[in-house]
mmCIF file of C-alpha atoms and ligand atoms in Angstrom:
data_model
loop_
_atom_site.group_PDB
_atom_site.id
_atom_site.type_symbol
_atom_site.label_atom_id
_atom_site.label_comp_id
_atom_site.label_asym_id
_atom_site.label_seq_id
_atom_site.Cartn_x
_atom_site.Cartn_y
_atom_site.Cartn_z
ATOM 1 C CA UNK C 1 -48.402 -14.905 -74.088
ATOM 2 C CA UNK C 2 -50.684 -13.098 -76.982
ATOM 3 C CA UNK C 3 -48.223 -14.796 -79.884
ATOM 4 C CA UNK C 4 -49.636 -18.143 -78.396
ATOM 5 C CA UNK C 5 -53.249 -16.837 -79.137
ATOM 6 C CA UNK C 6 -54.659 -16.440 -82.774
ATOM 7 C CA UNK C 7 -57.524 -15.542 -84.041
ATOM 8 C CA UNK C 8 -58.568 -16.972 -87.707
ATOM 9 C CA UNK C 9 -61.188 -16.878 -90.136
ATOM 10 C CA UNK C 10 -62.258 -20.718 -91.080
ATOM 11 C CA UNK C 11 -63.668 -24.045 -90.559
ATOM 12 C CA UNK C 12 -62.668 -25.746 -87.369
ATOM 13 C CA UNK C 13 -63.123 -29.093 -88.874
ATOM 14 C CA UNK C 14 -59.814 -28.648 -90.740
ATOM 15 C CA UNK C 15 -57.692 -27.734 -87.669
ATOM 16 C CA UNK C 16 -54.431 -30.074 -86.933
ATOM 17 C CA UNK C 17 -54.336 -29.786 -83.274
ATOM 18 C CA UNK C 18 -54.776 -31.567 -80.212
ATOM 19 C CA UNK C 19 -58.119 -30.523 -79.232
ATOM 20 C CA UNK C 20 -61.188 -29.095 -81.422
ATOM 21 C CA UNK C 21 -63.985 -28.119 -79.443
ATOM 22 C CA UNK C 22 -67.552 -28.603 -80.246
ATOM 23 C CA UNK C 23 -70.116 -26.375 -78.998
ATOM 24 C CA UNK C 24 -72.071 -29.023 -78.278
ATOM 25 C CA UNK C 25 -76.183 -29.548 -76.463
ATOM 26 C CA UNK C 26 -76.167 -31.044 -73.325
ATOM 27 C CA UNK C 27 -77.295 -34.694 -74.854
ATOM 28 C CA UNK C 28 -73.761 -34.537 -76.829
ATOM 29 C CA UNK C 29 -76.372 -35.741 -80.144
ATOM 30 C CA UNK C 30 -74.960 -33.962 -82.646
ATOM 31 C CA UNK C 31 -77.065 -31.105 -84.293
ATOM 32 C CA UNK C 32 -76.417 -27.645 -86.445
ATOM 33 C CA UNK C 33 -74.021 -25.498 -86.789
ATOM 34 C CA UNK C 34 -70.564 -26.610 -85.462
ATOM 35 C CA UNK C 35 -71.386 -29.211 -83.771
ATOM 36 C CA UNK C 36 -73.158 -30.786 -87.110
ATOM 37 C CA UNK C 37 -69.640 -29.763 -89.184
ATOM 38 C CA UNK C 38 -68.066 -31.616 -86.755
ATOM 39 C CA UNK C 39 -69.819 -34.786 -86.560
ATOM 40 C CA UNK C 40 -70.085 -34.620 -90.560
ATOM 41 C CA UNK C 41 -65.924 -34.809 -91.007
ATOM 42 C CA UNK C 42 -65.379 -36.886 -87.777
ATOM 43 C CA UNK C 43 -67.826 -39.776 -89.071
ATOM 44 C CA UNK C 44 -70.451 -41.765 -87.077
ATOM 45 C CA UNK C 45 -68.114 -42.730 -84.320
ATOM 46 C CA UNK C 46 -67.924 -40.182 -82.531
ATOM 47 C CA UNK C 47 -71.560 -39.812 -82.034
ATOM 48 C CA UNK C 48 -71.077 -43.692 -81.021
ATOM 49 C CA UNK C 49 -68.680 -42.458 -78.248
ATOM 50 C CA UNK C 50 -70.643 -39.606 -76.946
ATOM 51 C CA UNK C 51 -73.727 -42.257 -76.394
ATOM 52 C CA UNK C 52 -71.084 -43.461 -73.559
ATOM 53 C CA UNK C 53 -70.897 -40.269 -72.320
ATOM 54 C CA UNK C 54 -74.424 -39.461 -71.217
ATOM 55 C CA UNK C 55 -75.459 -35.967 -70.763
ATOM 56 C CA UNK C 56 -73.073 -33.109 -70.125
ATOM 57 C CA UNK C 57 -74.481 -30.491 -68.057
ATOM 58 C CA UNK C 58 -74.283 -26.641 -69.331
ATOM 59 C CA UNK C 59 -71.068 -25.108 -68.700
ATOM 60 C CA UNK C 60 -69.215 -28.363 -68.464
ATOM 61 C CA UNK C 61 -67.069 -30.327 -71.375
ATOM 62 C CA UNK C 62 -66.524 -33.902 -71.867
ATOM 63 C CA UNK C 63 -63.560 -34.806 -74.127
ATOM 64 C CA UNK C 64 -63.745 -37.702 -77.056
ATOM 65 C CA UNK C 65 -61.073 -39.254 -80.043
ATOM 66 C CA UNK C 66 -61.351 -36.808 -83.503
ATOM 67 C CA UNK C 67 -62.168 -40.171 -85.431
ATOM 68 C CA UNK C 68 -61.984 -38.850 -88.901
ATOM 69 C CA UNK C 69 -60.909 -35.258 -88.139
ATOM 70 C CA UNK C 70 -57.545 -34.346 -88.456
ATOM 71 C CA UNK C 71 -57.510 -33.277 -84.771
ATOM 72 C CA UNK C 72 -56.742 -36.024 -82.408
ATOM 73 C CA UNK C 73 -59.608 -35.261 -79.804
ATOM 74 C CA UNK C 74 -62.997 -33.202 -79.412
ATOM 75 C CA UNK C 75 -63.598 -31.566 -76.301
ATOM 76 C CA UNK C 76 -67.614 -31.198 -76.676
ATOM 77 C CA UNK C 77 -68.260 -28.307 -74.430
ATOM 78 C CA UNK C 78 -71.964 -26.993 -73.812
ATOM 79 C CA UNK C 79 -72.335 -23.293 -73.697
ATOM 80 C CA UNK C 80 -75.799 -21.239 -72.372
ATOM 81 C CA UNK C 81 -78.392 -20.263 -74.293
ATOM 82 C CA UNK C 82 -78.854 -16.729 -74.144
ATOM 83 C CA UNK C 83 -82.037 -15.565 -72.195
ATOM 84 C CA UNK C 84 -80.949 -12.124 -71.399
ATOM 85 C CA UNK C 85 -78.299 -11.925 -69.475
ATOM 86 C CA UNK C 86 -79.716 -12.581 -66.111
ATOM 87 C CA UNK C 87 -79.757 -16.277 -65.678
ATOM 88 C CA UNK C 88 -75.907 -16.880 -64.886
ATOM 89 C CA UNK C 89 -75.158 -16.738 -69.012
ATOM 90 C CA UNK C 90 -71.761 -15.354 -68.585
ATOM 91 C CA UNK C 91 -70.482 -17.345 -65.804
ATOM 92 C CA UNK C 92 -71.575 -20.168 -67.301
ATOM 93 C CA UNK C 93 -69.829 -19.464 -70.835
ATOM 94 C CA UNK C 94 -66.592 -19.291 -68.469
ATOM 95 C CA UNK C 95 -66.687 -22.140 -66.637
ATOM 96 C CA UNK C 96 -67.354 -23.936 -70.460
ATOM 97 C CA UNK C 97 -63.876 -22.431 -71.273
ATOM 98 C CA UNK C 98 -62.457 -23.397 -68.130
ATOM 99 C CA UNK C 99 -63.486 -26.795 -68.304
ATOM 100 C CA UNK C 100 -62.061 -27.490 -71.687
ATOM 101 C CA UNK C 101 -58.657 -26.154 -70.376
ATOM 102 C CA UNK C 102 -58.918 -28.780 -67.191
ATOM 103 C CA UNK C 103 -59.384 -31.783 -69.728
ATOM 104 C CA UNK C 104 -56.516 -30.296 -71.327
ATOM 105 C CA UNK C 105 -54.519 -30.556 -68.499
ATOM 106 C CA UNK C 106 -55.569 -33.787 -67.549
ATOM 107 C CA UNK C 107 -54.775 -35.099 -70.804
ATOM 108 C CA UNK C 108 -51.784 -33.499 -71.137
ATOM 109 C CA UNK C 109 -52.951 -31.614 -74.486
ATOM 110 C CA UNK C 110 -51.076 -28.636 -75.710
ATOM 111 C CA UNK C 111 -53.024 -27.010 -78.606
ATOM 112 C CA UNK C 112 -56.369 -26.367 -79.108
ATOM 113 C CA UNK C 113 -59.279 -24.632 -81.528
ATOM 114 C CA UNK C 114 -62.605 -22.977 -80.311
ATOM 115 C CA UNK C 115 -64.755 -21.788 -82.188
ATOM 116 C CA UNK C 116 -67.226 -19.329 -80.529
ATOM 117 C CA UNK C 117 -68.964 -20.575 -78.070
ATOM 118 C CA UNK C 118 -73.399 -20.120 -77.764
ATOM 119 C CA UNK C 119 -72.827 -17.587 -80.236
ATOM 120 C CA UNK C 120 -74.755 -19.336 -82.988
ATOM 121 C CA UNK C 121 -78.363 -20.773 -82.146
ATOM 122 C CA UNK C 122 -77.738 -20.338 -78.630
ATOM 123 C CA UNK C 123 -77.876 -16.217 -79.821
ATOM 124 C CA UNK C 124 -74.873 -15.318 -77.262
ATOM 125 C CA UNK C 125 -74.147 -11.878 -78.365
ATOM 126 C CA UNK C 126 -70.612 -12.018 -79.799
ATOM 127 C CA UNK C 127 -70.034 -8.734 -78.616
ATOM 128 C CA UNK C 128 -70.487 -9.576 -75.138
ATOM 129 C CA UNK C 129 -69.263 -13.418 -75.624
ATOM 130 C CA UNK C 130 -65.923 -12.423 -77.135
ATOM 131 C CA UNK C 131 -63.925 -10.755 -74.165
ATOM 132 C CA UNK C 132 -65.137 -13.638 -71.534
ATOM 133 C CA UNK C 133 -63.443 -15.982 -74.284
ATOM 134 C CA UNK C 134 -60.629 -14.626 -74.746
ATOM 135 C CA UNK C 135 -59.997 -13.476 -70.671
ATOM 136 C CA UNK C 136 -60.510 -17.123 -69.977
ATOM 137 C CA UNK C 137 -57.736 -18.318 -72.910
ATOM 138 C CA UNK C 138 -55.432 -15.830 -71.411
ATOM 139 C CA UNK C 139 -55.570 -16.764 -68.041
ATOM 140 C CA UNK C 140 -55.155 -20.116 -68.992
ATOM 141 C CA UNK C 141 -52.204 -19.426 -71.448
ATOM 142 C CA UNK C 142 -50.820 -17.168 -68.424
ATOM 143 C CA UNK C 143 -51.518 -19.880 -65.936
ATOM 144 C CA UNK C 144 -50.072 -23.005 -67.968
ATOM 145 C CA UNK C 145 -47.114 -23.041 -70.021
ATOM 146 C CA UNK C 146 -47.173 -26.580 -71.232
ATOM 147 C CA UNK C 147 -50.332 -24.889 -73.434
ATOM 148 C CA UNK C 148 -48.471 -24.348 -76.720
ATOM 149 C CA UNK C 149 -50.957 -22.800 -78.929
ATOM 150 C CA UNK C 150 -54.799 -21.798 -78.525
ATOM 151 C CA UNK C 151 -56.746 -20.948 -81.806
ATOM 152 C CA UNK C 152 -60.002 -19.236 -82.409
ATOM 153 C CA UNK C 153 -61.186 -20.138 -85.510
ATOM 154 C CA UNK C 154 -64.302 -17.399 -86.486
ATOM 155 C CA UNK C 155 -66.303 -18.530 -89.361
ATOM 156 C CA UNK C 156 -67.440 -15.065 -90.640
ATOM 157 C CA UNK C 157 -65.262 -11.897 -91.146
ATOM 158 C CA UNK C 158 -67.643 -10.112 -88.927
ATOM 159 C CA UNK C 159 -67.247 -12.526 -85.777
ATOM 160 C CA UNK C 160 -62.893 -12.174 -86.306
ATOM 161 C CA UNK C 161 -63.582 -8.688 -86.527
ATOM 162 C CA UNK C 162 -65.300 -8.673 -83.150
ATOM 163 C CA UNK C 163 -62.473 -10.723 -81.644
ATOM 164 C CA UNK C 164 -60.035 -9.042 -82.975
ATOM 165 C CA UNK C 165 -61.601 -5.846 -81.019
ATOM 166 C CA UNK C 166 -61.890 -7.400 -78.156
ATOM 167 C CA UNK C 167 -58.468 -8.660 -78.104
ATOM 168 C CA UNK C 168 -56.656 -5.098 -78.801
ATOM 169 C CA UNK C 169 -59.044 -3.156 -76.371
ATOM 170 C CA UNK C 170 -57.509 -2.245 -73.549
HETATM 171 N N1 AR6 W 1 -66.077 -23.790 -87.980
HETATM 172 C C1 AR6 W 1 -66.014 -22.771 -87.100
HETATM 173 N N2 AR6 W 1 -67.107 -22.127 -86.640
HETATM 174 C C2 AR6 W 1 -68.311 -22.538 -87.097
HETATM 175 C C3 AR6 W 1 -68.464 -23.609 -88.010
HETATM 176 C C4 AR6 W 1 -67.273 -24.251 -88.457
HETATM 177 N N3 AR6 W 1 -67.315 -25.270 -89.313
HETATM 178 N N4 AR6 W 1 -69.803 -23.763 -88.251
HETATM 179 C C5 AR6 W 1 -70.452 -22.833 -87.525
HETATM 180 N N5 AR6 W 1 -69.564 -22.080 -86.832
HETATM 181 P P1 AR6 W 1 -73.449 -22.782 -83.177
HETATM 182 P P2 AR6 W 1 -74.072 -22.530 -80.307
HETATM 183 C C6 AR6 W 1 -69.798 -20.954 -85.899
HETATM 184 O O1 AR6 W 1 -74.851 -22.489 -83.550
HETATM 185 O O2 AR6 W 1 -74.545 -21.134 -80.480
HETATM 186 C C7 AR6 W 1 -76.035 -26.928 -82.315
HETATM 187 O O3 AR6 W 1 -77.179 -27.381 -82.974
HETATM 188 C C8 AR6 W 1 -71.110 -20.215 -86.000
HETATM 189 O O4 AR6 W 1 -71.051 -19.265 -87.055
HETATM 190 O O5 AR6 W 1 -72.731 -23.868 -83.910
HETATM 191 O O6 AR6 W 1 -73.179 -22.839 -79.145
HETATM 192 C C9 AR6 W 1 -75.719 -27.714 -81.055
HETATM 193 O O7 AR6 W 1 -76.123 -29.062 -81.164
HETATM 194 C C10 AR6 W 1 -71.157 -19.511 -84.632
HETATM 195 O O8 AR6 W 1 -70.386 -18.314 -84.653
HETATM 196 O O9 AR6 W 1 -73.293 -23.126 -81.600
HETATM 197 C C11 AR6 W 1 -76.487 -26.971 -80.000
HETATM 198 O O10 AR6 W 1 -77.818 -27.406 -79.934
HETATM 199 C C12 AR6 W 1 -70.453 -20.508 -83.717
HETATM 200 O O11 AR6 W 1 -69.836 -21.468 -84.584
HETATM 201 C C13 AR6 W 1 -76.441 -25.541 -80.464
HETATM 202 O O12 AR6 W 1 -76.264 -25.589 -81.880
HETATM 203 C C14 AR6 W 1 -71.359 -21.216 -82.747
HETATM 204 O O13 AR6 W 1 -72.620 -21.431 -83.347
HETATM 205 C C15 AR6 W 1 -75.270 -24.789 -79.884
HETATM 206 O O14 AR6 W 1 -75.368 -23.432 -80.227
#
């Protein structure tokens, strides 16, 4: 199962695969960070499409085409802001992660990028962010073998460092 999980330092925008996801705000709008790298290199459609889409409640996903991206879809999934741990912020991150992999399944899509979730503006901390990632991609991966591949694309050495810990701990 792990060889079908990778963590890489890069830009999600340049991913190939099925699926990139978009940590996205609950209006779907567009904004910093990820989300704005995405909407940059996928063009104006796509904010277009997610005008359709109303809004998407935390901890839920919503899937659109990649438009200009080289991925074929976005799956725009809104994580938690971090208020201190005590308002549900973990189980929410989860059920962000599990509801990408249900739009995967109903759309019959077999590889996917994330890059990491609420850890940006929402100020997540990585540390505690990483291992409820990567627990939810592995029960996934372990759950569903049609998934082929499942990428986490880190954008600094010091968050693929942190998943890279959290992957090899025991
Ligand atoms: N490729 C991969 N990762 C990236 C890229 C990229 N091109 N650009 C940034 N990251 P954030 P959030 C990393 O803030 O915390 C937006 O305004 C970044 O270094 O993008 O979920 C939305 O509209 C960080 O590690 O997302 C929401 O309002 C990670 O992506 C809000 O920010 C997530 O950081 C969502 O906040």
């Amino acid at each position: 199962m792990t060889e079908r999980l990778e963590l890489i330092q890069g830009d999600i925008t340049r991913f190939a695969v099925d699926a990139v996801v978009n940590a996205a705000n609950s209006a779907l709008s567009g904004g910093g960070g990820v989300d704005g790298a995405i909407h940059r290199a996928a063009g104006p459609e796509l904010v277009a499409e997610c005008r359709t889409l109303g809004r998407c409640p935390t901890g839920e996903a919503r899937i659109t085409k990649g438009y200009r991206l080289p991925a074929a879809h976005v799956i725009h999934a809104v994580g938690p802001v971090w208020w201190g741990g005590d308002r549900g912020e973990d189980a929410l991150l989860a059920s962000c992660y599990r509801s990408v992999f249900a739009l995967m399944e109903q759309h019959g899509l077999r590889t996917v990028a994330f890059p990491s979730i609420s850890t940006g503006s929402y100020s997540f901390p990585i540390e505690r962010a990483a291992p409820i990632a990567l627990r939810e991609m592995r029960e996934a991966l372990a759950r569903r073998p049609e998934l082929e591949r499942v990428t986490v694309v880190l954008f600094s050495a010091r968050d693929l460092k942190v998943y890279q810990e959290a992957l090899s701990a025991p």
